[in-house]
Amino acid sequence: MNKKKIVLFADGLVGKKLVNFLLKDFKDQILMIITYNDNQISKIAKNSKIKTFAFCGNDHLITNLPKKFDLGFLLWWPKIINKETLNLSKEGFYNLHPSLLPFSKGKHPNFWTIRNEEPYGVSIHKVAEGIDTGEIIAQKIIPYDWEDNGGTLYKKSEKECINLFKKTFPKILYKKIIKTIKNSGGSFHLEKEMFLESEIDLEKSYKAKDLFNLLRARTFTGQPSCWFFFKKSKYEIRIKIDKVRK
């Protein structure tokens, strides 16, 4: 059996861990690793003698990618891959997305899940034109409650994306995906929407539940939070909710 040739687009902690996972048992099948910038993943690729380069736009991709390969994987990849790039892969691209698709397509699903009280989880889907579209091939539900916030959901999604990919990758490689889920409906959000939603108006009336959800959705250690203005000064708000345990 001919071994399939794979191209990886990888970023972040999830990308790093999954690149290491794939190099352990599938190194001879990896043609190239594309990174978002010159980072730890690119160092791993170079140390493993795998061709690598940092993303500089879709035109740059077409010039530097192999003209044909079997499979492409987007491992926590932050940019849209255009149609010309998608067409280079014989069997298509697969993407990891930190939401329970079709809910929270686009940016900041950890925020919108809490803000809109939607189901949460992680998904692997075949990449089609558009953002987070294409048939869903695997998912894992992540339960959450009032003690969770945007930061805790993000961390949970990192862990479960890694676990789900490790279980699903062999099925993709050997064409053992039997069932797919239609990826229609749900919700979609752009990058700027979270920031537009995050200013608290001191003169506005909020339902307590909606305000608590908004505040905890933007509570993420080390990241900006919700804010309000008072007498020309800007104040940030974070919230911590603890369940009373008897």
PDB file of C-alpha atoms in Angstrom:
ATOM      1  CA  MET A   1       0.000   0.000   0.000  1.00  0.00           C
ATOM      2  CA  ASN A   2       1.364   3.425  -0.972  1.00  0.00           C
ATOM      3  CA  LYS A   3       1.775   5.715   1.989  1.00  0.00           C
ATOM      4  CA  LYS A   4      -0.213   8.920   1.769  1.00  0.00           C
ATOM      5  CA  LYS A   5       1.606  12.239   1.648  1.00  0.00           C
ATOM      6  CA  ILE A   6       0.421  14.748   4.235  1.00  0.00           C
ATOM      7  CA  VAL A   7       0.757  18.524   4.647  1.00  0.00           C
ATOM      8  CA  LEU A   8       0.185  20.091   8.073  1.00  0.00           C
ATOM      9  CA  PHE A   9      -0.824  23.655   8.911  1.00  0.00           C
ATOM     10  CA  ALA A  10      -0.175  24.005  12.638  1.00  0.00           C
ATOM     11  CA  ASP A  11      -0.284  26.699  15.312  1.00  0.00           C
ATOM     12  CA  GLY A  12      -0.571  27.080  19.069  1.00  0.00           C
ATOM     13  CA  LEU A  13      -0.317  24.494  21.828  1.00  0.00           C
ATOM     14  CA  VAL A  14      -2.709  22.141  20.030  1.00  0.00           C
ATOM     15  CA  GLY A  15      -0.738  22.350  16.801  1.00  0.00           C
ATOM     16  CA  LYS A  16       2.538  21.730  18.602  1.00  0.00           C
ATOM     17  CA  LYS A  17       1.292  18.668  20.471  1.00  0.00           C
ATOM     18  CA  LEU A  18      -0.323  17.151  17.385  1.00  0.00           C
ATOM     19  CA  VAL A  19       2.758  17.743  15.237  1.00  0.00           C
ATOM     20  CA  ASN A  20       4.778  15.841  17.840  1.00  0.00           C
ATOM     21  CA  PHE A  21       2.147  13.089  17.856  1.00  0.00           C
ATOM     22  CA  LEU A  22       2.248  12.723  14.069  1.00  0.00           C
ATOM     23  CA  LEU A  23       6.048  12.845  13.870  1.00  0.00           C
ATOM     24  CA  LYS A  24       6.278   9.925  16.273  1.00  0.00           C
ATOM     25  CA  ASP A  25       4.507   7.379  14.046  1.00  0.00           C
ATOM     26  CA  PHE A  26       3.859   9.067  10.687  1.00  0.00           C
ATOM     27  CA  LYS A  27       7.005  11.117  10.061  1.00  0.00           C
ATOM     28  CA  ASP A  28       7.756   9.483   6.704  1.00  0.00           C
ATOM     29  CA  GLN A  29       4.333  10.602   5.410  1.00  0.00           C
ATOM     30  CA  ILE A  30       4.656  14.295   6.296  1.00  0.00           C
ATOM     31  CA  LEU A  31       5.782  16.306   3.280  1.00  0.00           C
ATOM     32  CA  MET A  32       5.660  19.746   4.850  1.00  0.00           C
ATOM     33  CA  ILE A  33       4.626  21.708   7.942  1.00  0.00           C
ATOM     34  CA  ILE A  34       3.367  25.277   7.542  1.00  0.00           C
ATOM     35  CA  THR A  35       3.433  27.517  10.610  1.00  0.00           C
ATOM     36  CA  TYR A  36       1.812  30.868  11.309  1.00  0.00           C
ATOM     37  CA  ASN A  37       5.189  32.389  12.187  1.00  0.00           C
ATOM     38  CA  ASP A  38       8.696  31.291  13.071  1.00  0.00           C
ATOM     39  CA  ASN A  39       7.954  29.487  16.331  1.00  0.00           C
ATOM     40  CA  GLN A  40       8.444  26.256  18.291  1.00  0.00           C
ATOM     41  CA  ILE A  41       6.561  24.227  15.705  1.00  0.00           C
ATOM     42  CA  SER A  42       8.874  25.401  12.925  1.00  0.00           C
ATOM     43  CA  LYS A  43      11.857  24.470  15.107  1.00  0.00           C
ATOM     44  CA  ILE A  44      10.398  20.995  15.631  1.00  0.00           C
ATOM     45  CA  ALA A  45       9.950  20.629  11.861  1.00  0.00           C
ATOM     46  CA  LYS A  46      13.501  21.735  11.127  1.00  0.00           C
ATOM     47  CA  ASN A  47      14.943  19.432  13.794  1.00  0.00           C
ATOM     48  CA  SER A  48      12.980  16.574  12.223  1.00  0.00           C
ATOM     49  CA  LYS A  49      14.253  17.546   8.751  1.00  0.00           C
ATOM     50  CA  ILE A  50      10.715  18.259   7.526  1.00  0.00           C
ATOM     51  CA  LYS A  51      10.287  21.074   5.013  1.00  0.00           C
ATOM     52  CA  THR A  52       8.667  24.091   6.648  1.00  0.00           C
ATOM     53  CA  PHE A  53       7.893  27.764   6.107  1.00  0.00           C
ATOM     54  CA  ALA A  54       5.881  30.512   7.810  1.00  0.00           C
ATOM     55  CA  PHE A  55       2.582  31.682   6.334  1.00  0.00           C
ATOM     56  CA  CYS A  56       2.802  34.942   4.346  1.00  0.00           C
ATOM     57  CA  GLY A  57      -0.544  34.887   2.538  1.00  0.00           C
ATOM     58  CA  ASN A  58      -2.390  32.587   0.155  1.00  0.00           C
ATOM     59  CA  ASP A  59      -0.309  33.563  -2.885  1.00  0.00           C
ATOM     60  CA  HIS A  60       2.813  32.591  -0.946  1.00  0.00           C
ATOM     61  CA  LEU A  61       1.194  29.247  -0.092  1.00  0.00           C
ATOM     62  CA  ILE A  62       0.515  28.346  -3.710  1.00  0.00           C
ATOM     63  CA  THR A  63       4.101  29.138  -4.668  1.00  0.00           C
ATOM     64  CA  ASN A  64       5.659  27.054  -1.899  1.00  0.00           C
ATOM     65  CA  LEU A  65       3.304  24.113  -1.359  1.00  0.00           C
ATOM     66  CA  PRO A  66       3.755  20.782  -3.154  1.00  0.00           C
ATOM     67  CA  LYS A  67       1.717  20.759  -6.368  1.00  0.00           C
ATOM     68  CA  LYS A  68      -0.134  17.656  -5.227  1.00  0.00           C
ATOM     69  CA  PHE A  69      -0.464  15.753  -1.971  1.00  0.00           C
ATOM     70  CA  ASP A  70      -3.009  13.370  -0.476  1.00  0.00           C
ATOM     71  CA  LEU A  71      -4.244  15.017   2.711  1.00  0.00           C
ATOM     72  CA  GLY A  72      -4.062  18.395   4.425  1.00  0.00           C
ATOM     73  CA  PHE A  73      -4.757  19.095   8.097  1.00  0.00           C
ATOM     74  CA  LEU A  74      -5.465  22.413   9.817  1.00  0.00           C
ATOM     75  CA  LEU A  75      -4.324  21.985  13.404  1.00  0.00           C
ATOM     76  CA  TRP A  76      -5.536  25.038  15.355  1.00  0.00           C
ATOM     77  CA  TRP A  77      -4.906  27.085  12.191  1.00  0.00           C
ATOM     78  CA  PRO A  78      -6.070  30.755  12.434  1.00  0.00           C
ATOM     79  CA  LYS A  79      -6.423  31.654   8.739  1.00  0.00           C
ATOM     80  CA  ILE A  80      -8.826  30.795   5.909  1.00  0.00           C
ATOM     81  CA  ILE A  81      -7.449  28.469   3.228  1.00  0.00           C
ATOM     82  CA  ASN A  82      -8.580  29.499  -0.249  1.00  0.00           C
ATOM     83  CA  LYS A  83     -10.050  27.285  -2.961  1.00  0.00           C
ATOM     84  CA  GLU A  84      -6.802  27.099  -4.968  1.00  0.00           C
ATOM     85  CA  THR A  85      -4.962  25.696  -1.954  1.00  0.00           C
ATOM     86  CA  LEU A  86      -7.775  23.287  -1.097  1.00  0.00           C
ATOM     87  CA  ASN A  87      -7.646  21.867  -4.611  1.00  0.00           C
ATOM     88  CA  LEU A  88      -4.015  20.780  -4.160  1.00  0.00           C
ATOM     89  CA  SER A  89      -5.060  17.965  -1.814  1.00  0.00           C
ATOM     90  CA  LYS A  90      -6.385  14.817  -3.527  1.00  0.00           C
ATOM     91  CA  GLU A  91      -8.496  13.744  -0.541  1.00  0.00           C
ATOM     92  CA  GLY A  92      -9.155  17.181   0.901  1.00  0.00           C
ATOM     93  CA  PHE A  93      -8.332  19.146   4.031  1.00  0.00           C
ATOM     94  CA  TYR A  94      -9.600  18.471   7.549  1.00  0.00           C
ATOM     95  CA  ASN A  95      -9.935  21.120  10.236  1.00  0.00           C
ATOM     96  CA  LEU A  96     -10.055  21.058  14.036  1.00  0.00           C
ATOM     97  CA  HIS A  97     -12.558  23.566  15.406  1.00  0.00           C
ATOM     98  CA  PRO A  98     -13.105  24.303  19.126  1.00  0.00           C
ATOM     99  CA  SER A  99     -16.902  24.312  19.086  1.00  0.00           C
ATOM    100  CA  LEU A 100     -19.732  21.847  18.746  1.00  0.00           C
ATOM    101  CA  LEU A 101     -20.478  22.636  15.100  1.00  0.00           C
ATOM    102  CA  PRO A 102     -22.683  23.973  13.647  1.00  0.00           C
ATOM    103  CA  PHE A 103     -22.755  26.213  16.746  1.00  0.00           C
ATOM    104  CA  SER A 104     -20.167  29.010  17.037  1.00  0.00           C
ATOM    105  CA  LYS A 105     -18.541  28.890  13.623  1.00  0.00           C
ATOM    106  CA  GLY A 106     -15.886  31.558  13.226  1.00  0.00           C
ATOM    107  CA  LYS A 107     -14.010  33.308  16.017  1.00  0.00           C
ATOM    108  CA  HIS A 108     -14.118  33.021  19.819  1.00  0.00           C
ATOM    109  CA  PRO A 109     -16.483  30.051  20.252  1.00  0.00           C
ATOM    110  CA  ASN A 110     -15.568  29.822  23.949  1.00  0.00           C
ATOM    111  CA  PHE A 111     -17.052  33.322  24.419  1.00  0.00           C
ATOM    112  CA  TRP A 112     -20.187  32.863  22.300  1.00  0.00           C
ATOM    113  CA  THR A 113     -21.041  29.490  23.808  1.00  0.00           C
ATOM    114  CA  ILE A 114     -21.449  31.056  27.254  1.00  0.00           C
ATOM    115  CA  ARG A 115     -22.876  34.339  25.999  1.00  0.00           C
ATOM    116  CA  ASN A 116     -25.621  32.595  24.013  1.00  0.00           C
ATOM    117  CA  GLU A 117     -26.008  29.481  26.190  1.00  0.00           C
ATOM    118  CA  GLU A 118     -25.180  27.112  23.335  1.00  0.00           C
ATOM    119  CA  PRO A 119     -23.895  23.519  23.526  1.00  0.00           C
ATOM    120  CA  TYR A 120     -20.098  23.267  23.618  1.00  0.00           C
ATOM    121  CA  GLY A 121     -17.562  20.791  22.335  1.00  0.00           C
ATOM    122  CA  VAL A 122     -14.931  20.253  19.659  1.00  0.00           C
ATOM    123  CA  SER A 123     -15.298  19.110  16.061  1.00  0.00           C
ATOM    124  CA  ILE A 124     -13.342  17.813  13.095  1.00  0.00           C
ATOM    125  CA  HIS A 125     -14.810  18.660   9.713  1.00  0.00           C
ATOM    126  CA  LYS A 126     -13.828  18.431   6.096  1.00  0.00           C
ATOM    127  CA  VAL A 127     -12.862  21.869   4.820  1.00  0.00           C
ATOM    128  CA  ALA A 128     -15.065  23.472   2.194  1.00  0.00           C
ATOM    129  CA  GLU A 129     -15.198  27.014   0.872  1.00  0.00           C
ATOM    130  CA  GLY A 130     -16.380  29.336   3.611  1.00  0.00           C
ATOM    131  CA  ILE A 131     -15.567  29.462   7.321  1.00  0.00           C
ATOM    132  CA  ASP A 132     -15.928  26.268   9.355  1.00  0.00           C
ATOM    133  CA  THR A 133     -18.160  24.681   6.727  1.00  0.00           C
ATOM    134  CA  GLY A 134     -17.969  21.170   5.325  1.00  0.00           C
ATOM    135  CA  GLU A 135     -19.264  17.863   6.650  1.00  0.00           C
ATOM    136  CA  ILE A 136     -18.534  17.051  10.286  1.00  0.00           C
ATOM    137  CA  ILE A 137     -16.757  13.722  10.749  1.00  0.00           C
ATOM    138  CA  ALA A 138     -16.138  13.647  14.527  1.00  0.00           C
ATOM    139  CA  GLN A 139     -17.223  15.526  17.643  1.00  0.00           C
ATOM    140  CA  LYS A 140     -16.864  15.493  21.420  1.00  0.00           C
ATOM    141  CA  ILE A 141     -19.341  17.249  23.718  1.00  0.00           C
ATOM    142  CA  ILE A 142     -17.818  19.290  26.551  1.00  0.00           C
ATOM    143  CA  PRO A 143     -20.189  19.880  29.488  1.00  0.00           C
ATOM    144  CA  TYR A 144     -19.931  23.222  31.298  1.00  0.00           C
ATOM    145  CA  ASP A 145     -21.659  24.984  34.184  1.00  0.00           C
ATOM    146  CA  TRP A 146     -21.816  28.291  36.071  1.00  0.00           C
ATOM    147  CA  GLU A 147     -18.284  27.893  37.408  1.00  0.00           C
ATOM    148  CA  ASP A 148     -16.854  27.902  33.886  1.00  0.00           C
ATOM    149  CA  ASN A 149     -15.722  30.999  32.018  1.00  0.00           C
ATOM    150  CA  GLY A 150     -14.177  31.836  28.663  1.00  0.00           C
ATOM    151  CA  GLY A 151     -10.756  30.774  29.879  1.00  0.00           C
ATOM    152  CA  THR A 152     -11.779  27.400  31.290  1.00  0.00           C
ATOM    153  CA  LEU A 153     -13.706  26.499  28.132  1.00  0.00           C
ATOM    154  CA  TYR A 154     -10.691  27.406  26.001  1.00  0.00           C
ATOM    155  CA  LYS A 155      -8.451  25.113  28.041  1.00  0.00           C
ATOM    156  CA  LYS A 156     -10.978  22.281  27.902  1.00  0.00           C
ATOM    157  CA  SER A 157     -11.250  22.645  24.125  1.00  0.00           C
ATOM    158  CA  GLU A 158      -7.465  22.458  23.704  1.00  0.00           C
ATOM    159  CA  LYS A 159      -7.353  19.170  25.593  1.00  0.00           C
ATOM    160  CA  GLU A 160     -10.338  17.645  23.802  1.00  0.00           C
ATOM    161  CA  CYS A 161      -9.176  18.774  20.338  1.00  0.00           C
ATOM    162  CA  ILE A 162      -5.934  16.880  20.916  1.00  0.00           C
ATOM    163  CA  ASN A 163      -7.749  13.765  22.152  1.00  0.00           C
ATOM    164  CA  LEU A 164     -10.313  13.819  19.340  1.00  0.00           C
ATOM    165  CA  PHE A 165      -7.693  14.223  16.619  1.00  0.00           C
ATOM    166  CA  LYS A 166      -5.584  11.360  17.939  1.00  0.00           C
ATOM    167  CA  LYS A 167      -8.632   9.060  17.830  1.00  0.00           C
ATOM    168  CA  THR A 168      -9.871  10.266  14.442  1.00  0.00           C
ATOM    169  CA  PHE A 169      -6.664  10.668  12.415  1.00  0.00           C
ATOM    170  CA  PRO A 170      -6.190   6.935  11.645  1.00  0.00           C
ATOM    171  CA  LYS A 171      -9.795   6.736  10.412  1.00  0.00           C
ATOM    172  CA  ILE A 172      -9.171   9.631   8.022  1.00  0.00           C
ATOM    173  CA  LEU A 173      -5.854   8.207   6.862  1.00  0.00           C
ATOM    174  CA  TYR A 174      -7.261   4.767   6.112  1.00  0.00           C
ATOM    175  CA  LYS A 175     -10.669   5.966   4.844  1.00  0.00           C
ATOM    176  CA  LYS A 176     -12.649   4.462   7.710  1.00  0.00           C
ATOM    177  CA  ILE A 177     -14.976   7.414   8.294  1.00  0.00           C
ATOM    178  CA  ILE A 178     -18.428   5.887   8.004  1.00  0.00           C
ATOM    179  CA  LYS A 179     -20.826   8.565   9.228  1.00  0.00           C
ATOM    180  CA  THR A 180     -20.780  12.317   8.646  1.00  0.00           C
ATOM    181  CA  ILE A 181     -22.980  15.087  10.044  1.00  0.00           C
ATOM    182  CA  LYS A 182     -24.442  17.898   7.960  1.00  0.00           C
ATOM    183  CA  ASN A 183     -22.874  21.218   8.972  1.00  0.00           C
ATOM    184  CA  SER A 184     -25.736  23.651   8.428  1.00  0.00           C
ATOM    185  CA  GLY A 185     -27.543  26.206  10.555  1.00  0.00           C
ATOM    186  CA  GLY A 186     -26.098  26.952  13.982  1.00  0.00           C
ATOM    187  CA  SER A 187     -24.349  30.284  14.525  1.00  0.00           C
ATOM    188  CA  PHE A 188     -21.406  32.270  13.160  1.00  0.00           C
ATOM    189  CA  HIS A 189     -19.351  35.169  14.527  1.00  0.00           C
ATOM    190  CA  LEU A 190     -16.631  37.445  13.193  1.00  0.00           C
ATOM    191  CA  GLU A 191     -13.492  38.514  15.076  1.00  0.00           C
ATOM    192  CA  LYS A 192     -14.796  42.014  15.878  1.00  0.00           C
ATOM    193  CA  GLU A 193     -18.148  40.904  17.272  1.00  0.00           C
ATOM    194  CA  MET A 194     -16.850  39.821  20.671  1.00  0.00           C
ATOM    195  CA  PHE A 195     -15.232  43.218  21.245  1.00  0.00           C
ATOM    196  CA  LEU A 196     -18.371  45.096  20.215  1.00  0.00           C
ATOM    197  CA  GLU A 197     -20.370  42.970  22.677  1.00  0.00           C
ATOM    198  CA  SER A 198     -18.016  43.504  25.612  1.00  0.00           C
ATOM    199  CA  GLU A 199     -18.697  47.087  26.673  1.00  0.00           C
ATOM    200  CA  ILE A 200     -21.099  47.350  29.623  1.00  0.00           C
ATOM    201  CA  ASP A 201     -23.465  50.315  29.501  1.00  0.00           C
ATOM    202  CA  LEU A 202     -23.998  51.568  33.053  1.00  0.00           C
ATOM    203  CA  GLU A 203     -27.353  53.106  32.078  1.00  0.00           C
ATOM    204  CA  LYS A 204     -28.705  49.955  30.411  1.00  0.00           C
ATOM    205  CA  SER A 205     -30.932  47.340  32.036  1.00  0.00           C
ATOM    206  CA  TYR A 206     -29.721  43.728  31.868  1.00  0.00           C
ATOM    207  CA  LYS A 207     -31.254  40.476  33.019  1.00  0.00           C
ATOM    208  CA  ALA A 208     -28.994  39.190  35.800  1.00  0.00           C
ATOM    209  CA  LYS A 209     -28.398  35.900  33.964  1.00  0.00           C
ATOM    210  CA  ASP A 210     -27.455  37.659  30.720  1.00  0.00           C
ATOM    211  CA  LEU A 211     -25.037  39.991  32.492  1.00  0.00           C
ATOM    212  CA  PHE A 212     -23.395  37.151  34.422  1.00  0.00           C
ATOM    213  CA  ASN A 213     -23.035  35.145  31.212  1.00  0.00           C
ATOM    214  CA  LEU A 214     -21.463  38.074  29.391  1.00  0.00           C
ATOM    215  CA  LEU A 215     -19.015  38.787  32.211  1.00  0.00           C
ATOM    216  CA  ARG A 216     -17.886  35.193  32.645  1.00  0.00           C
ATOM    217  CA  ALA A 217     -17.684  34.643  28.898  1.00  0.00           C
ATOM    218  CA  ARG A 218     -14.980  37.339  28.744  1.00  0.00           C
ATOM    219  CA  THR A 219     -13.229  36.260  31.930  1.00  0.00           C
ATOM    220  CA  PHE A 220      -9.986  34.694  30.745  1.00  0.00           C
ATOM    221  CA  THR A 221      -6.755  34.998  32.751  1.00  0.00           C
ATOM    222  CA  GLY A 222      -4.235  37.127  30.886  1.00  0.00           C
ATOM    223  CA  GLN A 223      -6.782  38.389  28.345  1.00  0.00           C
ATOM    224  CA  PRO A 224      -8.925  41.568  28.186  1.00  0.00           C
ATOM    225  CA  SER A 225     -12.321  41.405  29.866  1.00  0.00           C
ATOM    226  CA  CYS A 226     -15.593  43.310  29.690  1.00  0.00           C
ATOM    227  CA  TRP A 227     -15.304  47.005  30.488  1.00  0.00           C
ATOM    228  CA  PHE A 228     -17.250  50.183  31.219  1.00  0.00           C
ATOM    229  CA  PHE A 229     -16.515  53.895  31.212  1.00  0.00           C
ATOM    230  CA  PHE A 230     -17.183  56.189  34.164  1.00  0.00           C
ATOM    231  CA  LYS A 231     -16.155  59.863  34.281  1.00  0.00           C
ATOM    232  CA  LYS A 232     -13.783  59.393  31.321  1.00  0.00           C
ATOM    233  CA  SER A 233     -12.012  56.460  32.996  1.00  0.00           C
ATOM    234  CA  LYS A 234     -12.155  52.889  31.703  1.00  0.00           C
ATOM    235  CA  TYR A 235     -12.706  49.997  34.128  1.00  0.00           C
ATOM    236  CA  GLU A 236     -12.393  46.263  33.428  1.00  0.00           C
ATOM    237  CA  ILE A 237     -14.630  43.638  35.032  1.00  0.00           C
ATOM    238  CA  ARG A 238     -13.951  39.970  35.699  1.00  0.00           C
ATOM    239  CA  ILE A 239     -16.203  37.579  37.551  1.00  0.00           C
ATOM    240  CA  LYS A 240     -15.714  34.397  39.551  1.00  0.00           C
ATOM    241  CA  ILE A 241     -18.650  32.148  40.356  1.00  0.00           C
ATOM    242  CA  ASP A 242     -18.298  29.353  42.895  1.00  0.00           C
ATOM    243  CA  LYS A 243     -20.826  26.664  43.649  1.00  0.00           C
ATOM    244  CA  VAL A 244     -21.653  26.399  47.347  1.00  0.00           C
ATOM    245  CA  ARG A 245     -20.728  22.868  48.405  1.00  0.00           C
ATOM    246  CA  LYS A 246     -22.196  21.562  51.640  1.00  0.00           C
TER     247      LYS A 246
END
